[in-house]
PDB file of C-alpha atoms and ligand atoms in Angstrom:
ATOM      1  CA  MET A   1       2.259 -22.761 -35.270  1.00 35.00           C
ATOM      2  CA  ASN A   2       3.084 -19.382 -36.626  1.00 38.00           C
ATOM      3  CA  SER A   3       4.418 -16.398 -35.032  1.00 40.00           C
ATOM      4  CA  THR A   4       1.087 -14.431 -34.541  1.00 43.00           C
ATOM      5  CA  SER A   5      -0.623 -17.760 -32.835  1.00 44.00           C
ATOM      6  CA  ASP A   6       2.691 -17.478 -30.509  1.00 48.00           C
ATOM      7  CA  ASN A   7       3.036 -14.354 -29.616  1.00 58.00           C
ATOM      8  CA  TRP A   8      -0.656 -13.892 -28.692  1.00 65.00           C
ATOM      9  CA  LEU A   9      -0.217 -16.922 -26.121  1.00 68.00           C
ATOM     10  CA  VAL A  10       2.587 -16.278 -24.415  1.00 65.00           C
ATOM     11  CA  HIS A  11       2.247 -12.345 -24.914  1.00 66.00           C
ATOM     12  CA  ASP A  12       4.503 -10.076 -23.328  1.00 82.00           C
ATOM     13  CA  HIS A  13       6.842 -12.074 -21.376  1.00 90.00           C
ATOM     14  CA  HIS A  14      10.305 -10.280 -22.330  1.00 89.00           C
ATOM     15  CA  LYS A  15       8.979  -7.126 -21.012  1.00 92.00           C
ATOM     16  CA  TYR A  16       9.302  -8.339 -17.384  1.00 94.00           C
ATOM     17  CA  ASP A  17      12.996  -9.019 -17.748  1.00 93.00           C
ATOM     18  CA  ALA A  18      13.827  -5.796 -19.369  1.00 95.00           C
ATOM     19  CA  VAL A  19      11.963  -4.128 -16.611  1.00 97.00           C
ATOM     20  CA  LEU A  20      13.993  -5.494 -13.526  1.00 97.00           C
ATOM     21  CA  ASP A  21      17.018  -5.611 -15.391  1.00 97.00           C
ATOM     22  CA  ASP A  22      16.016  -1.338 -15.879  1.00 98.00           C
ATOM     23  CA  CYS A  23      15.339  -1.282 -11.869  1.00 98.00           C
ATOM     24  CA  GLU A  24      18.438  -2.830 -11.139  1.00 98.00           C
ATOM     25  CA  MET A  25      20.588  -0.113 -13.083  1.00 98.00           C
ATOM     26  CA  ALA A  26      18.862   2.602 -11.465  1.00 98.00           C
ATOM     27  CA  ALA A  27      18.944   1.339  -8.275  1.00 98.00           C
ATOM     28  CA  ASP A  28      22.717   0.792  -8.820  1.00 98.00           C
ATOM     29  CA  VAL A  29      23.623   4.281  -9.483  1.00 98.00           C
ATOM     30  CA  GLY A  30      21.325   5.188  -6.312  1.00 98.00           C
ATOM     31  CA  GLU A  31      17.829   6.701  -8.641  1.00 98.00           C
ATOM     32  CA  TRP A  32      15.583   4.794  -6.117  1.00 98.00           C
ATOM     33  CA  LYS A  33      12.950   7.026  -6.709  1.00 98.00           C
ATOM     34  CA  ASN A  34      13.052   5.404 -10.662  1.00 98.00           C
ATOM     35  CA  ALA A  35      13.975   1.952  -9.390  1.00 98.00           C
ATOM     36  CA  LYS A  36      10.099   2.024  -7.300  1.00 98.00           C
ATOM     37  CA  HIS A  37       8.085   3.469 -10.375  1.00 98.00           C
ATOM     38  CA  LEU A  38       9.903   0.687 -12.452  1.00 98.00           C
ATOM     39  CA  PHE A  39       9.540  -1.906  -9.766  1.00 98.00           C
ATOM     40  CA  GLN A  40       5.785  -0.922  -9.293  1.00 96.00           C
ATOM     41  CA  LYS A  41       4.974  -0.594 -12.808  1.00 95.00           C
ATOM     42  CA  PHE A  42       6.434  -4.482 -12.928  1.00 96.00           C
ATOM     43  CA  ALA A  43       4.587  -5.368 -10.303  1.00 95.00           C
ATOM     44  CA  SER A  44       1.104  -4.378 -11.116  1.00 92.00           C
ATOM     45  CA  ASP A  45       1.508  -5.648 -14.960  1.00 91.00           C
ATOM     46  CA  LEU A  46       2.434  -8.942 -13.331  1.00 94.00           C
ATOM     47  CA  LYS A  47      -0.706  -8.924 -11.472  1.00 92.00           C
ATOM     48  CA  LEU A  48      -2.917  -8.354 -14.442  1.00 90.00           C
ATOM     49  CA  HIS A  49      -0.797 -11.088 -16.540  1.00 92.00           C
ATOM     50  CA  MET A  50      -0.936 -13.865 -13.681  1.00 93.00           C
ATOM     51  CA  ARG A  51      -4.633 -13.147 -13.498  1.00 93.00           C
ATOM     52  CA  MET A  52      -5.281 -13.684 -16.900  1.00 91.00           C
ATOM     53  CA  GLU A  53      -2.873 -16.819 -17.142  1.00 94.00           C
ATOM     54  CA  ASP A  54      -4.289 -18.263 -13.570  1.00 94.00           C
ATOM     55  CA  GLU A  55      -8.207 -17.555 -14.595  1.00 93.00           C
ATOM     56  CA  VAL A  56      -8.079 -17.566 -18.734  1.00 93.00           C
ATOM     57  CA  LEU A  57      -5.625 -19.570 -20.171  1.00 93.00           C
ATOM     58  CA  TYR A  58      -4.421 -22.206 -17.385  1.00 94.00           C
ATOM     59  CA  PRO A  59      -8.400 -23.407 -16.858  1.00 94.00           C
ATOM     60  CA  LEU A  60      -8.565 -23.394 -20.756  1.00 92.00           C
ATOM     61  CA  PHE A  61      -5.891 -25.865 -21.216  1.00 91.00           C
ATOM     62  CA  ILE A  62      -6.918 -27.816 -18.372  1.00 93.00           C
ATOM     63  CA  GLU A  63     -10.357 -27.964 -19.990  1.00 91.00           C
ATOM     64  CA  GLU A  64      -8.803 -28.897 -23.574  1.00 89.00           C
ATOM     65  CA  ASN A  65      -6.452 -31.178 -22.411  1.00 85.00           C
ATOM     66  CA  GLY A  66      -6.791 -32.215 -18.719  1.00 89.00           C
ATOM     67  CA  ASP A  67      -3.314 -32.284 -16.436  1.00 90.00           C
ATOM     68  CA  PRO A  68      -2.778 -35.394 -17.073  1.00 88.00           C
ATOM     69  CA  ASP A  69       1.307 -34.523 -15.817  1.00 92.00           C
ATOM     70  CA  GLY A  70       0.470 -31.498 -13.377  1.00 95.00           C
ATOM     71  CA  VAL A  71       2.328 -29.114 -15.773  1.00 95.00           C
ATOM     72  CA  ILE A  72      -0.451 -26.794 -15.042  1.00 96.00           C
ATOM     73  CA  ALA A  73      -0.698 -27.593 -11.625  1.00 96.00           C
ATOM     74  CA  HIS A  74       3.042 -26.947 -11.349  1.00 97.00           C
ATOM     75  CA  LEU A  75       3.204 -23.843 -13.321  1.00 97.00           C
ATOM     76  CA  SER A  76       0.685 -22.342 -11.049  1.00 97.00           C
ATOM     77  CA  GLU A  77       3.130 -23.115  -7.821  1.00 97.00           C
ATOM     78  CA  GLU A  78       5.918 -21.179  -9.728  1.00 98.00           C
ATOM     79  CA  HIS A  79       3.012 -18.251  -9.784  1.00 97.00           C
ATOM     80  CA  ASP A  80       3.058 -18.291  -6.023  1.00 96.00           C
ATOM     81  CA  TYR A  81       6.577 -18.372  -5.716  1.00 97.00           C
ATOM     82  CA  LEU A  82       6.554 -15.759  -7.855  1.00 97.00           C
ATOM     83  CA  VAL A  83       4.032 -13.497  -5.795  1.00 96.00           C
ATOM     84  CA  HIS A  84       6.320 -14.624  -2.651  1.00 96.00           C
ATOM     85  CA  LEU A  85       9.338 -12.952  -4.400  1.00 97.00           C
ATOM     86  CA  VAL A  86       7.707  -9.723  -5.372  1.00 97.00           C
ATOM     87  CA  HIS A  87       6.387  -9.430  -1.996  1.00 96.00           C
ATOM     88  CA  ASP A  88      10.243 -10.113  -0.258  1.00 97.00           C
ATOM     89  CA  LEU A  89      11.207  -7.454  -2.935  1.00 98.00           C
ATOM     90  CA  ALA A  90       8.537  -5.045  -2.351  1.00 97.00           C
ATOM     91  CA  TYR A  91       9.322  -4.802   1.263  1.00 97.00           C
ATOM     92  CA  ILE A  92      12.970  -4.681   0.642  1.00 98.00           C
ATOM     93  CA  ILE A  93      13.064  -2.117  -1.899  1.00 98.00           C
ATOM     94  CA  LYS A  94      11.496   0.312   0.286  1.00 97.00           C
ATOM     95  CA  SER A  95      15.234   0.445   2.509  1.00 97.00           C
ATOM     96  CA  ASN A  96      17.415   1.658  -0.438  1.00 97.00           C
ATOM     97  CA  ASP A  97      19.797  -0.579   0.534  1.00 98.00           C
ATOM     98  CA  PHE A  98      21.623  -1.385  -2.808  1.00 98.00           C
ATOM     99  CA  ASP A  99      23.064  -4.780  -1.596  1.00 97.00           C
ATOM    100  CA  HIS A 100      19.551  -6.522   0.068  1.00 97.00           C
ATOM    101  CA  PHE A 101      17.555  -5.311  -2.954  1.00 98.00           C
ATOM    102  CA  LEU A 102      19.630  -7.532  -5.127  1.00 98.00           C
ATOM    103  CA  ASP A 103      19.439 -10.753  -2.594  1.00 97.00           C
ATOM    104  CA  CYS A 104      15.744  -9.944  -3.347  1.00 97.00           C
ATOM    105  CA  LEU A 105      15.889  -9.261  -6.992  1.00 98.00           C
ATOM    106  CA  GLU A 106      18.494 -11.651  -8.260  1.00 98.00           C
ATOM    107  CA  PRO A 107      16.361 -14.865  -7.063  1.00 98.00           C
ATOM    108  CA  LEU A 108      12.874 -12.571  -8.482  1.00 98.00           C
ATOM    109  CA  HIS A 109      14.635 -12.501 -12.172  1.00 97.00           C
ATOM    110  CA  VAL A 110      15.802 -16.026 -12.142  1.00 97.00           C
ATOM    111  CA  ALA A 111      12.331 -17.748 -11.358  1.00 98.00           C
ATOM    112  CA  MET A 112      10.720 -15.132 -13.396  1.00 97.00           C
ATOM    113  CA  LYS A 113      12.941 -15.988 -16.646  1.00 95.00           C
ATOM    114  CA  GLN A 114      12.425 -19.736 -15.695  1.00 97.00           C
ATOM    115  CA  HIS A 115       8.924 -19.609 -15.299  1.00 97.00           C
ATOM    116  CA  SER A 116       8.653 -17.696 -18.823  1.00 95.00           C
ATOM    117  CA  GLU A 117      10.859 -20.471 -20.108  1.00 94.00           C
ATOM    118  CA  HIS A 118       9.007 -23.058 -18.830  1.00 95.00           C
ATOM    119  CA  GLU A 119       5.318 -21.667 -19.792  1.00 94.00           C
ATOM    120  CA  GLU A 120       6.333 -20.838 -23.351  1.00 91.00           C
ATOM    121  CA  LYS A 121       7.049 -24.116 -23.755  1.00 90.00           C
ATOM    122  CA  VAL A 122       3.874 -25.887 -21.795  1.00 90.00           C
ATOM    123  CA  PHE A 123       1.493 -23.161 -24.026  1.00 87.00           C
ATOM    124  CA  LEU A 124       3.075 -24.339 -27.450  1.00 85.00           C
ATOM    125  CA  ASN A 125       3.064 -27.779 -26.777  1.00 84.00           C
ATOM    126  CA  MET A 126      -0.450 -27.480 -25.863  1.00 82.00           C
ATOM    127  CA  ALA A 127      -1.501 -24.776 -28.462  1.00 81.00           C
ATOM    128  CA  ASN A 128      -3.917 -27.760 -30.369  1.00 79.00           C
ATOM    129  CA  GLN A 129      -6.102 -26.504 -33.038  1.00 81.00           C
ATOM    130  CA  SER A 130      -8.807 -26.280 -30.835  1.00 84.00           C
ATOM    131  CA  ILE A 131      -7.446 -23.388 -29.112  1.00 86.00           C
ATOM    132  CA  LEU A 132      -6.358 -21.780 -32.127  1.00 85.00           C
ATOM    133  CA  MET A 133      -9.598 -21.837 -33.424  1.00 88.00           C
ATOM    134  CA  GLN A 134     -10.977 -20.074 -30.703  1.00 90.00           C
ATOM    135  CA  ARG A 135      -8.421 -16.899 -30.665  1.00 89.00           C
ATOM    136  CA  ASP A 136     -10.862 -14.408 -30.325  1.00 91.00           C
ATOM    137  CA  GLU A 137     -12.984 -15.396 -28.227  1.00 93.00           C
ATOM    138  CA  ILE A 138      -9.823 -15.665 -26.055  1.00 91.00           C
ATOM    139  CA  ILE A 139      -8.264 -13.017 -26.349  1.00 89.00           C
ATOM    140  CA  GLU A 140     -11.474 -11.222 -25.419  1.00 91.00           C
ATOM    141  CA  ARG A 141     -11.817 -12.824 -22.428  1.00 92.00           C
ATOM    142  CA  LEU A 142      -8.393 -12.306 -21.092  1.00 89.00           C
ATOM    143  CA  ASN A 143      -9.227  -8.370 -22.167  1.00 87.00           C
ATOM    144  CA  ALA A 144     -12.368  -8.701 -19.955  1.00 90.00           C
ATOM    145  CA  ILE A 145     -10.256  -9.349 -16.898  1.00 88.00           C
ATOM    146  CA  GLN A 146      -8.566  -5.944 -16.522  1.00 81.00           C
ATOM    147  CA  ASN A 147     -12.752  -4.813 -15.261  1.00 69.00           C
ATOM    148  CA  LYS A 148     -12.729  -7.291 -12.919  1.00 71.00           C
ATOM    149  CA  PRO A 149     -11.753  -8.200  -9.424  1.00 70.00           C
ATOM    150  CA  GLY A 150      -8.055 -10.712  -8.938  1.00 76.00           C
ATOM    151  CA  GLY A 151      -8.155 -14.013  -6.625  1.00 77.00           C
ATOM    152  CA  ARG A 152      -4.663 -13.439  -5.557  1.00 84.00           C
ATOM    153  CA  ILE A 153      -3.796 -11.547  -2.310  1.00 81.00           C
ATOM    154  CA  TRP A 154      -1.168  -8.500  -2.808  1.00 83.00           C
ATOM    155  CA  ASP A 155      -0.442  -7.007  -0.006  1.00 80.00           C
ATOM    156  CA  PHE A 156       1.100  -3.705  -1.506  1.00 81.00           C
TER     157      PHE A 156
HETATM  158 FE1  LIG B   1       2.794 -17.331 -15.862  1.00 73.56          FE
HETATM  159 FE1  LIG B   2       3.703 -15.723 -18.576  1.00 73.56          FE
END
Protein backbone atom coordinates (compact mmCIF):
# COMPACT_ATOMS: atom_id res chain seq x y z
CA MET A 1 0.00 0.00 0.00
CA ASN A 2 1.45 3.39 -0.91
CA SER A 3 1.40 6.47 1.26
CA THR A 4 -1.51 8.08 -0.61
CA SER A 5 -3.78 5.16 0.08
CA ASP A 6 -2.62 5.01 3.73
CA ASN A 7 -3.53 8.61 4.05
CA TRP A 8 -7.09 8.53 2.78
CA LEU A 9 -8.02 5.63 5.02
CA VAL A 10 -6.54 6.78 8.32
CA HIS A 11 -7.10 10.45 7.38
CA ASP A 12 -6.28 12.89 10.15
CA HIS A 13 -5.52 11.01 13.36
CA HIS A 14 -2.47 13.10 14.18
CA LYS A 15 -4.49 16.31 14.47
CA TYR A 16 -6.46 14.99 17.48
CA ASP A 17 -3.26 14.39 19.37
CA ALA A 18 -2.00 17.88 18.53
CA VAL A 19 -5.21 19.68 19.50
CA LEU A 20 -5.34 17.88 22.87
CA ASP A 21 -1.74 18.95 23.52
CA ASP A 22 -2.67 22.55 22.66
CA CYS A 23 -5.76 22.38 24.85
CA GLU A 24 -3.68 21.14 27.81
CA MET A 25 -1.09 23.90 27.31
CA ALA A 26 -3.77 26.60 27.17
CA ALA A 27 -5.42 25.31 30.36
CA ASP A 28 -2.04 25.02 32.08
CA VAL A 29 -1.44 28.77 31.68
CA GLY A 30 -5.02 29.63 32.67
CA GLU A 31 -6.23 30.45 29.15
CA TRP A 32 -9.55 28.71 29.73
CA LYS A 33 -11.41 30.46 26.94
CA ASN A 34 -8.87 29.21 24.44
CA ALA A 35 -8.77 25.74 26.06
CA LYS A 36 -12.58 25.49 25.72
CA HIS A 37 -12.46 26.64 22.14
CA LEU A 38 -9.80 24.00 21.33
CA PHE A 39 -11.81 21.34 23.13
CA GLN A 40 -14.97 22.22 21.16
CA LYS A 41 -12.99 22.04 17.93
CA PHE A 42 -11.57 18.65 18.97
CA ALA A 43 -15.04 17.34 19.88
CA SER A 44 -16.84 18.51 16.76
CA ASP A 45 -14.11 17.13 14.48
CA LEU A 46 -14.11 13.84 16.39
CA LYS A 47 -17.90 13.51 16.13
CA LEU A 48 -17.67 13.68 12.35
CA HIS A 49 -14.60 11.43 12.25
CA MET A 50 -16.36 8.73 14.29
CA ARG A 51 -19.45 8.89 12.11
CA MET A 52 -17.35 8.34 9.01
CA GLU A 53 -15.92 5.23 10.65
CA ASP A 54 -19.09 3.98 12.37
CA GLU A 55 -21.30 4.51 9.33
CA VAL A 56 -19.00 3.96 6.33
CA LEU A 57 -15.60 2.40 7.03
CA TYR A 58 -16.45 -0.18 9.70
CA PRO A 59 -19.50 -1.53 7.81
CA LEU A 60 -17.44 -1.60 4.63
CA PHE A 61 -14.68 -3.67 6.23
CA ILE A 62 -17.28 -6.05 7.66
CA GLU A 63 -18.91 -6.36 4.25
CA GLU A 64 -15.56 -7.13 2.62
CA ASN A 65 -13.92 -9.36 5.20
CA GLY A 66 -16.51 -10.18 7.83
CA ASP A 67 -15.26 -9.64 11.37
CA PRO A 68 -14.23 -13.14 12.43
CA ASP A 69 -11.86 -11.99 15.19
CA GLY A 70 -14.14 -9.21 16.39
CA VAL A 71 -11.57 -6.49 15.68
CA ILE A 72 -14.12 -4.09 14.19
CA ALA A 73 -16.46 -4.72 17.10
CA HIS A 74 -13.54 -3.93 19.41
CA LEU A 75 -12.80 -0.65 17.59
CA SER A 76 -16.45 0.25 17.89
CA GLU A 77 -16.32 -0.36 21.66
CA GLU A 78 -13.27 1.90 21.83
CA HIS A 79 -15.41 4.61 20.23
CA ASP A 80 -18.02 4.12 22.97
CA TYR A 81 -15.32 4.57 25.60
CA LEU A 82 -13.96 7.70 23.88
CA VAL A 83 -17.46 9.21 23.76
CA HIS A 84 -17.73 8.59 27.50
CA LEU A 85 -14.38 10.29 28.19
CA VAL A 86 -15.20 13.25 25.92
CA HIS A 87 -18.48 13.75 27.80
CA ASP A 88 -16.62 13.77 31.12
CA LEU A 89 -14.18 16.37 29.85
CA ALA A 90 -16.96 18.54 28.37
CA TYR A 91 -18.42 18.72 31.88
CA ILE A 92 -15.17 19.15 33.80
CA ILE A 93 -13.65 21.82 31.56
CA LYS A 94 -16.42 24.21 32.66
CA SER A 95 -14.99 24.30 36.19
CA ASN A 96 -11.68 25.95 35.16
CA ASP A 97 -9.91 23.64 37.61
CA PHE A 98 -6.64 22.46 36.08
CA ASP A 99 -6.14 19.39 38.31
CA HIS A 100 -9.60 18.04 37.60
CA PHE A 101 -9.24 18.91 33.96
CA LEU A 102 -5.95 16.99 33.77
CA ASP A 103 -7.48 13.97 35.54
CA CYS A 104 -10.00 13.78 32.68
CA LEU A 105 -7.78 14.86 29.82
CA GLU A 106 -5.00 12.35 30.42
CA PRO A 107 -7.13 9.19 30.08
CA LEU A 108 -8.81 10.68 27.00
CA HIS A 109 -5.48 11.55 25.41
CA VAL A 110 -4.07 8.07 26.10
CA ALA A 111 -7.24 6.34 24.86
CA MET A 112 -7.26 8.46 21.69
CA LYS A 113 -3.64 7.59 20.90
CA GLN A 114 -4.21 3.88 21.56
CA HIS A 115 -7.37 3.83 19.49
CA SER A 116 -5.72 5.61 16.55
CA GLU A 117 -2.77 3.21 16.57
CA HIS A 118 -5.04 0.20 16.86
CA GLU A 119 -7.30 1.46 14.09
CA GLU A 120 -4.45 2.24 11.72
CA LYS A 121 -3.13 -1.32 12.11
CA VAL A 122 -6.58 -2.79 11.49
CA PHE A 123 -7.27 -0.57 8.49
CA LEU A 124 -3.94 -1.32 6.88
CA ASN A 125 -4.51 -5.04 7.40
CA MET A 126 -8.01 -4.96 6.01
CA ALA A 127 -7.52 -2.61 3.08
CA ASN A 128 -7.49 -5.24 0.36
CA GLN A 129 -7.38 -4.67 -3.37
CA SER A 130 -11.16 -4.51 -3.59
CA ILE A 131 -11.31 -1.65 -1.08
CA LEU A 132 -8.51 0.23 -2.80
CA MET A 133 -10.35 -0.10 -6.10
CA GLN A 134 -13.43 1.53 -4.54
CA ARG A 135 -11.42 4.45 -3.22
CA ASP A 136 -13.25 7.25 -5.08
CA GLU A 137 -16.67 5.91 -4.21
CA ILE A 138 -15.69 5.47 -0.54
CA ILE A 139 -14.34 9.03 -0.37
CA GLU A 140 -17.63 10.27 -1.83
CA ARG A 141 -19.56 8.36 0.83
CA LEU A 142 -17.30 9.75 3.57
CA ASN A 143 -17.90 13.28 2.34
CA ALA A 144 -21.66 12.72 2.15
CA ILE A 145 -21.73 11.93 5.90
CA GLN A 146 -21.39 15.65 6.68
CA ASN A 147 -24.92 16.31 5.40
CA LYS A 148 -26.74 13.64 7.39
CA PRO A 149 -27.77 13.49 11.05
CA GLY A 150 -25.61 11.12 13.14
CA GLY A 151 -26.47 7.96 15.06
CA ARG A 152 -24.57 8.64 18.29
CA ILE A 153 -26.01 10.71 21.10
CA TRP A 154 -23.87 13.56 22.36
CA ASP A 155 -25.17 15.65 25.24
CA PHE A 156 -23.23 18.78 24.47
FE1 LIG B 1 -11.96 5.45 15.29
FE1 LIG C 1 -10.05 7.09 13.21
